CSV table of N, CA and C in Angstrom, one decimal:
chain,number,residue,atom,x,y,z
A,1,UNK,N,6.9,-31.0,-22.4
A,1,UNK,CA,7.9,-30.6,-23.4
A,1,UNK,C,9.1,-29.8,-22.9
A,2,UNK,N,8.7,-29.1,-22.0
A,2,UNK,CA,9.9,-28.2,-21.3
A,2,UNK,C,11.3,-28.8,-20.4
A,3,UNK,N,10.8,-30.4,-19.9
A,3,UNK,CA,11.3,-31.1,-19.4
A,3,UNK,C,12.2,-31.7,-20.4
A,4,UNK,N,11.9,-32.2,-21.3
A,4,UNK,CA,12.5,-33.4,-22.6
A,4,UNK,C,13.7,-33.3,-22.8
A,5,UNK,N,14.2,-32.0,-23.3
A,5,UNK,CA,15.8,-32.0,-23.6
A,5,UNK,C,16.3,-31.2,-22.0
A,6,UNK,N,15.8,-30.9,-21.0
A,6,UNK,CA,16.9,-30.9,-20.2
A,6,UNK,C,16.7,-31.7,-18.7
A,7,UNK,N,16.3,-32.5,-18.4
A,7,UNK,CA,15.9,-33.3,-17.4
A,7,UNK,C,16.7,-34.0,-17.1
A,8,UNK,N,17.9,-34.7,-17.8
A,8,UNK,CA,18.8,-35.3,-17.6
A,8,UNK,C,20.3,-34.5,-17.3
A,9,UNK,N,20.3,-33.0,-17.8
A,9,UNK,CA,20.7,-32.2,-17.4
A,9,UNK,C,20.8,-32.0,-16.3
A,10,UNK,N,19.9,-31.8,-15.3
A,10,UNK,CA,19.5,-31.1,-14.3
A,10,UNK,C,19.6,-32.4,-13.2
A,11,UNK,N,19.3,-33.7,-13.8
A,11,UNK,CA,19.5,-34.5,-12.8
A,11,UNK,C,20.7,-35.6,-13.1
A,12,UNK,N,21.6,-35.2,-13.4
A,12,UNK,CA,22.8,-35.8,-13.8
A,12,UNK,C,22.8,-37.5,-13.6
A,13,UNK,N,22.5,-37.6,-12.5
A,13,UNK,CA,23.0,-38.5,-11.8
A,13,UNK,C,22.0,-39.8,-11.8
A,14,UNK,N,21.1,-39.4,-12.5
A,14,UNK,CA,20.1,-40.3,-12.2
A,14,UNK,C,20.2,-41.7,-13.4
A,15,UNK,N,20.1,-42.5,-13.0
A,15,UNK,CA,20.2,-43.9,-13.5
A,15,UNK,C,20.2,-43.7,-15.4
A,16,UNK,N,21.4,-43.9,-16.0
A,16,UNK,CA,21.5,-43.6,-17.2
A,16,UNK,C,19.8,-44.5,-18.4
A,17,UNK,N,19.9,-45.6,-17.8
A,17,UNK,CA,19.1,-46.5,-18.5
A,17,UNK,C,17.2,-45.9,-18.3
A,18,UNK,N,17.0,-45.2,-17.3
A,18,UNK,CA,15.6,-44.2,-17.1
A,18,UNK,C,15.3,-43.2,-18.1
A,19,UNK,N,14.1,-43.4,-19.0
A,19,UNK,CA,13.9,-42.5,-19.4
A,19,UNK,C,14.0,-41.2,-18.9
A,20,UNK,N,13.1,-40.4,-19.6
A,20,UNK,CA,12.7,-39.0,-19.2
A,20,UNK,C,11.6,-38.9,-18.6
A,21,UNK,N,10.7,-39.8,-19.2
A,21,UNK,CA,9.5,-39.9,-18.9
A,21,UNK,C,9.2,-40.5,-17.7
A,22,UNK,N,10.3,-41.8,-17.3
A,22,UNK,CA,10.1,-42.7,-16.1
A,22,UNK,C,10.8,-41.4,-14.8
A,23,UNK,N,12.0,-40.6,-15.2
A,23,UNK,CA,12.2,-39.4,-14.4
A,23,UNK,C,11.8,-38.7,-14.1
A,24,UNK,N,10.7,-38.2,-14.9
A,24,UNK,CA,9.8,-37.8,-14.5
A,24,UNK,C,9.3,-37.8,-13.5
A,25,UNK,N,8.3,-39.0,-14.0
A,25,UNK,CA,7.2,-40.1,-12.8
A,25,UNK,C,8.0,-40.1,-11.5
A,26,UNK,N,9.2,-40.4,-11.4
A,26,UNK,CA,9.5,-40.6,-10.1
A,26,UNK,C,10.0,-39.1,-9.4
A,27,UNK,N,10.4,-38.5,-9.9
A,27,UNK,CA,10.8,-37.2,-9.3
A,27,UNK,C,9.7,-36.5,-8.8
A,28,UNK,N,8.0,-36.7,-9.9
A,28,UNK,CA,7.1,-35.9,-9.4
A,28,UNK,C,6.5,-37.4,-8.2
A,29,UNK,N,6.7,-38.7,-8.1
A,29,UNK,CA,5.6,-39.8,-7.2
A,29,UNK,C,6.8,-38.9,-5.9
A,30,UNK,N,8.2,-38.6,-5.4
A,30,UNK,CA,8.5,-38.9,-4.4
A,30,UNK,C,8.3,-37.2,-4.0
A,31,UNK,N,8.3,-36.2,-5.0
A,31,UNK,CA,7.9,-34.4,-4.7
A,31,UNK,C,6.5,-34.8,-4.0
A,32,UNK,N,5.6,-35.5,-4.4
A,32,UNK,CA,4.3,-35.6,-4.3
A,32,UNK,C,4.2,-36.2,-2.4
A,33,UNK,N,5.0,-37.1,-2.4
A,33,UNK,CA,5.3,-37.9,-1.0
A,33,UNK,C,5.7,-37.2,0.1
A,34,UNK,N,6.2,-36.2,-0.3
A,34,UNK,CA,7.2,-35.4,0.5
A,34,UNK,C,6.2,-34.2,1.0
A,35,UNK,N,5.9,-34.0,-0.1
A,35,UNK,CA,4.3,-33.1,0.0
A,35,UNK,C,3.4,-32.9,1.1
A,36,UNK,N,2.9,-34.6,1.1
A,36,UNK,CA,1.7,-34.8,1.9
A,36,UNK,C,2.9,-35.3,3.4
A,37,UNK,N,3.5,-35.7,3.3
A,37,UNK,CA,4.5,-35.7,4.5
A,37,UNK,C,4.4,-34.4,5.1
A,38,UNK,N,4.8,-33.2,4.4
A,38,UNK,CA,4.7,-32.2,4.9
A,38,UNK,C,3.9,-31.7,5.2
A,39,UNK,N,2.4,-32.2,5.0
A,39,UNK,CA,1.2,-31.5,4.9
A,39,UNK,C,0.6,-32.3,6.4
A,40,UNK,N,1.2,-33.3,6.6
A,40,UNK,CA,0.2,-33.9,7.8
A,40,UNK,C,0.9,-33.8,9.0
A,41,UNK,N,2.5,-33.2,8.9
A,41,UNK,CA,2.9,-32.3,10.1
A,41,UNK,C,2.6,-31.1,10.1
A,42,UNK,N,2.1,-30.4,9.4
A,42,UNK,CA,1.5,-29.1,9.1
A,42,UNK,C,0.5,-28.8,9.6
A,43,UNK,N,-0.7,-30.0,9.4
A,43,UNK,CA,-1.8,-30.6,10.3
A,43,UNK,C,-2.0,-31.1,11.5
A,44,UNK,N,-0.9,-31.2,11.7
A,44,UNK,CA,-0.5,-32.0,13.1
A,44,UNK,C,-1.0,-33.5,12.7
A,45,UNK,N,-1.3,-33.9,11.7
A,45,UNK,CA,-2.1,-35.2,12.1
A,45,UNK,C,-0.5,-36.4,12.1
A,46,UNK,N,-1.1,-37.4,12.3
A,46,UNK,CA,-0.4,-38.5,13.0
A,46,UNK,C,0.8,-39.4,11.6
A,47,UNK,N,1.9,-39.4,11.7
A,47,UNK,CA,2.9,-39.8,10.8
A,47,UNK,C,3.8,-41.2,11.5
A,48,UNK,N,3.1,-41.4,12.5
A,48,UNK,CA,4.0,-42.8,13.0
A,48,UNK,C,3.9,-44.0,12.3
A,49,UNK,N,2.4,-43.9,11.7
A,49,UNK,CA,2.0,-45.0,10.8
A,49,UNK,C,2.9,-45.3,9.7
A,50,UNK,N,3.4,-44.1,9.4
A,50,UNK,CA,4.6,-44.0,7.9
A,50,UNK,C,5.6,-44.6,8.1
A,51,UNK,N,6.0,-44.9,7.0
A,51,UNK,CA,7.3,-45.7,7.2
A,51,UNK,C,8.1,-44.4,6.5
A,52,UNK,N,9.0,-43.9,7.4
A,52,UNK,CA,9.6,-42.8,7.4
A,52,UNK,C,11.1,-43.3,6.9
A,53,UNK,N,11.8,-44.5,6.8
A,53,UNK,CA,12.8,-44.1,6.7
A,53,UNK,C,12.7,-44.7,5.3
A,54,UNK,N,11.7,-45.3,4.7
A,54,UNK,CA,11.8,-45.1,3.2
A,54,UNK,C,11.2,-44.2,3.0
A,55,UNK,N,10.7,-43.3,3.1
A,55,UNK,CA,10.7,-41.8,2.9
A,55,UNK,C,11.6,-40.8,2.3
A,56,UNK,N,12.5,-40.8,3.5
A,56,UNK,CA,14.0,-40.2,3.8
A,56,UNK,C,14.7,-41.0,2.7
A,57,UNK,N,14.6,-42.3,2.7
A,57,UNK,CA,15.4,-43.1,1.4
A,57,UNK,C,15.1,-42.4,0.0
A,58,UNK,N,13.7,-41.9,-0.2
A,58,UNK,CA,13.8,-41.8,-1.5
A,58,UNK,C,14.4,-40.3,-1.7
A,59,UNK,N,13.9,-39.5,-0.7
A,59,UNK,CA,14.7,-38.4,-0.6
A,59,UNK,C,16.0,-37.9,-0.6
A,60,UNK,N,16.8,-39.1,-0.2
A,60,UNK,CA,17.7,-39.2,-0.5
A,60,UNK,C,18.1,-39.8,-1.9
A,61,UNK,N,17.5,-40.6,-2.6
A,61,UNK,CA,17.7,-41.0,-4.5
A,61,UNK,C,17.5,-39.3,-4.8
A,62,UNK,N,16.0,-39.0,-4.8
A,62,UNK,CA,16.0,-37.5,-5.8
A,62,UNK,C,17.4,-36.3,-5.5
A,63,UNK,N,18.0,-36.5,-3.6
A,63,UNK,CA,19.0,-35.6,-4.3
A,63,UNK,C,20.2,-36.4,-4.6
A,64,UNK,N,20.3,-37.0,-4.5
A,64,UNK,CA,21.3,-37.7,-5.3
A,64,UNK,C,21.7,-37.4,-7.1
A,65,UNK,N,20.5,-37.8,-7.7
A,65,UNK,CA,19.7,-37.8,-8.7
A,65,UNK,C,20.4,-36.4,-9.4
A,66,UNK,N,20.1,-34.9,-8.1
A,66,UNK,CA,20.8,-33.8,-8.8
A,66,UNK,C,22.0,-33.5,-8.5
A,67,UNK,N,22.3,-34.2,-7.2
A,67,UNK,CA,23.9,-33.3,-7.0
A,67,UNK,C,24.7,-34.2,-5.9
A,68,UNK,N,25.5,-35.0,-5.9
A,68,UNK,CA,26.2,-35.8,-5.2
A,68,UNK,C,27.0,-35.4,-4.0
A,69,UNK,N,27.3,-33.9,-4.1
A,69,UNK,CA,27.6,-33.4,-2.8
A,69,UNK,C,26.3,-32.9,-2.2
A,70,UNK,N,25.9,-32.2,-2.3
A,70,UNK,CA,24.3,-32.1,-1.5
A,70,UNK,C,23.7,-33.5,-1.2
A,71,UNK,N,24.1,-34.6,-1.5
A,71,UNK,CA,23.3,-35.4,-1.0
A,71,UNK,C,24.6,-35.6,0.4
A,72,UNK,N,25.9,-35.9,0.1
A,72,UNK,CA,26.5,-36.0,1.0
A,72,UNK,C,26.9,-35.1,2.4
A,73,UNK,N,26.3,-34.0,1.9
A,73,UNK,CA,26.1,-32.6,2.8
A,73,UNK,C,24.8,-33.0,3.4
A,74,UNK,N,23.9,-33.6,2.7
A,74,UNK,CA,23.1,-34.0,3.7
A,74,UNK,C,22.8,-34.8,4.6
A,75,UNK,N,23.1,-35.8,4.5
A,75,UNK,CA,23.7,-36.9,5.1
A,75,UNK,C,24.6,-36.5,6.3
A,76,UNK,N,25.8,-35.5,6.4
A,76,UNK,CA,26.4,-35.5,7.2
A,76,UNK,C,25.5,-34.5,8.2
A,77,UNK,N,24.5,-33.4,8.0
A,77,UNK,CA,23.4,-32.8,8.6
A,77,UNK,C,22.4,-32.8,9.3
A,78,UNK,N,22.1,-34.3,8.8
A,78,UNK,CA,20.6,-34.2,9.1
A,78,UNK,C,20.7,-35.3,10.4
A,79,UNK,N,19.7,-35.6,11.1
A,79,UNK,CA,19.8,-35.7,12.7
A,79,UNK,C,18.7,-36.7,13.0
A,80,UNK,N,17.7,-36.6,12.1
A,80,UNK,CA,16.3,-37.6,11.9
A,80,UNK,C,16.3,-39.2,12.3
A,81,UNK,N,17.5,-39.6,11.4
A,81,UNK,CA,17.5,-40.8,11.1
A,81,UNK,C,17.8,-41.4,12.7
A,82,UNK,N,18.4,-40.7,13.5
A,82,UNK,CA,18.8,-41.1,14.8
A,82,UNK,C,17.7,-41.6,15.8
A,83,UNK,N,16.6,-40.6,15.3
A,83,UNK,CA,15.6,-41.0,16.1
A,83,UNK,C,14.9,-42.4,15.1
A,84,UNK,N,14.5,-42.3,13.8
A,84,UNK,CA,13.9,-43.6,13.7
A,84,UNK,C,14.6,-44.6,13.5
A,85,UNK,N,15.5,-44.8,13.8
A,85,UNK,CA,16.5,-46.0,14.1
A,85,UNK,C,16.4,-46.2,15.6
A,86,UNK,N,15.8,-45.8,16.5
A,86,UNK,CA,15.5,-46.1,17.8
A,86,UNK,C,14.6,-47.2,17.9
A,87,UNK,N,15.0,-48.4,18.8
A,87,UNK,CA,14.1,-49.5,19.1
A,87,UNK,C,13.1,-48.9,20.0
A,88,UNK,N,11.8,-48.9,19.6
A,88,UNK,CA,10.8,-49.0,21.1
A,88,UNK,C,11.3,-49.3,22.3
């Protein structure tokens, strides 16, 4: 209930035609992704299996989603992508 009237608020940007409900779902499936991403370098356990740059993709929709310069501030920041765009 606390989401309903301002979720679209808060994520401006996010695809007009998406519910609230489907905004939901997906803000909490890719928080949840990011999570356990964080949790198995935390672990040290092994993330090569991942497919990391749809990861980073969706991470990049959710901030999009809130703020169109922070996504572009990120983008110009971050340093990652360099390495998994590396051929073997």
């Amino acid at each position: 209930r606390l989401w309903q009237p301002y979720i679209k608020l808060e994520f401006p940007n996010a695809p007009a035609a998406m519910t609230v409900q489907q905004l939901r779902i997906r803000i909490y499936t890719v928080s949840d992704t990011v999570r356990q991403l964080r949790n198995r370098i935390a672990h040290h356990e092994p993330i090569f299996d991942l497919d990391l740059i749809a990861v980073y993709e969706t991470i990049e929709e959710i901030i999009g989603y809130r703020c169109l310069d922070t996504l572009a501030w990120m983008r110009r920041a971050e340093t990652v992508t360099n390495f998994l765009l590396v051929d073997p």
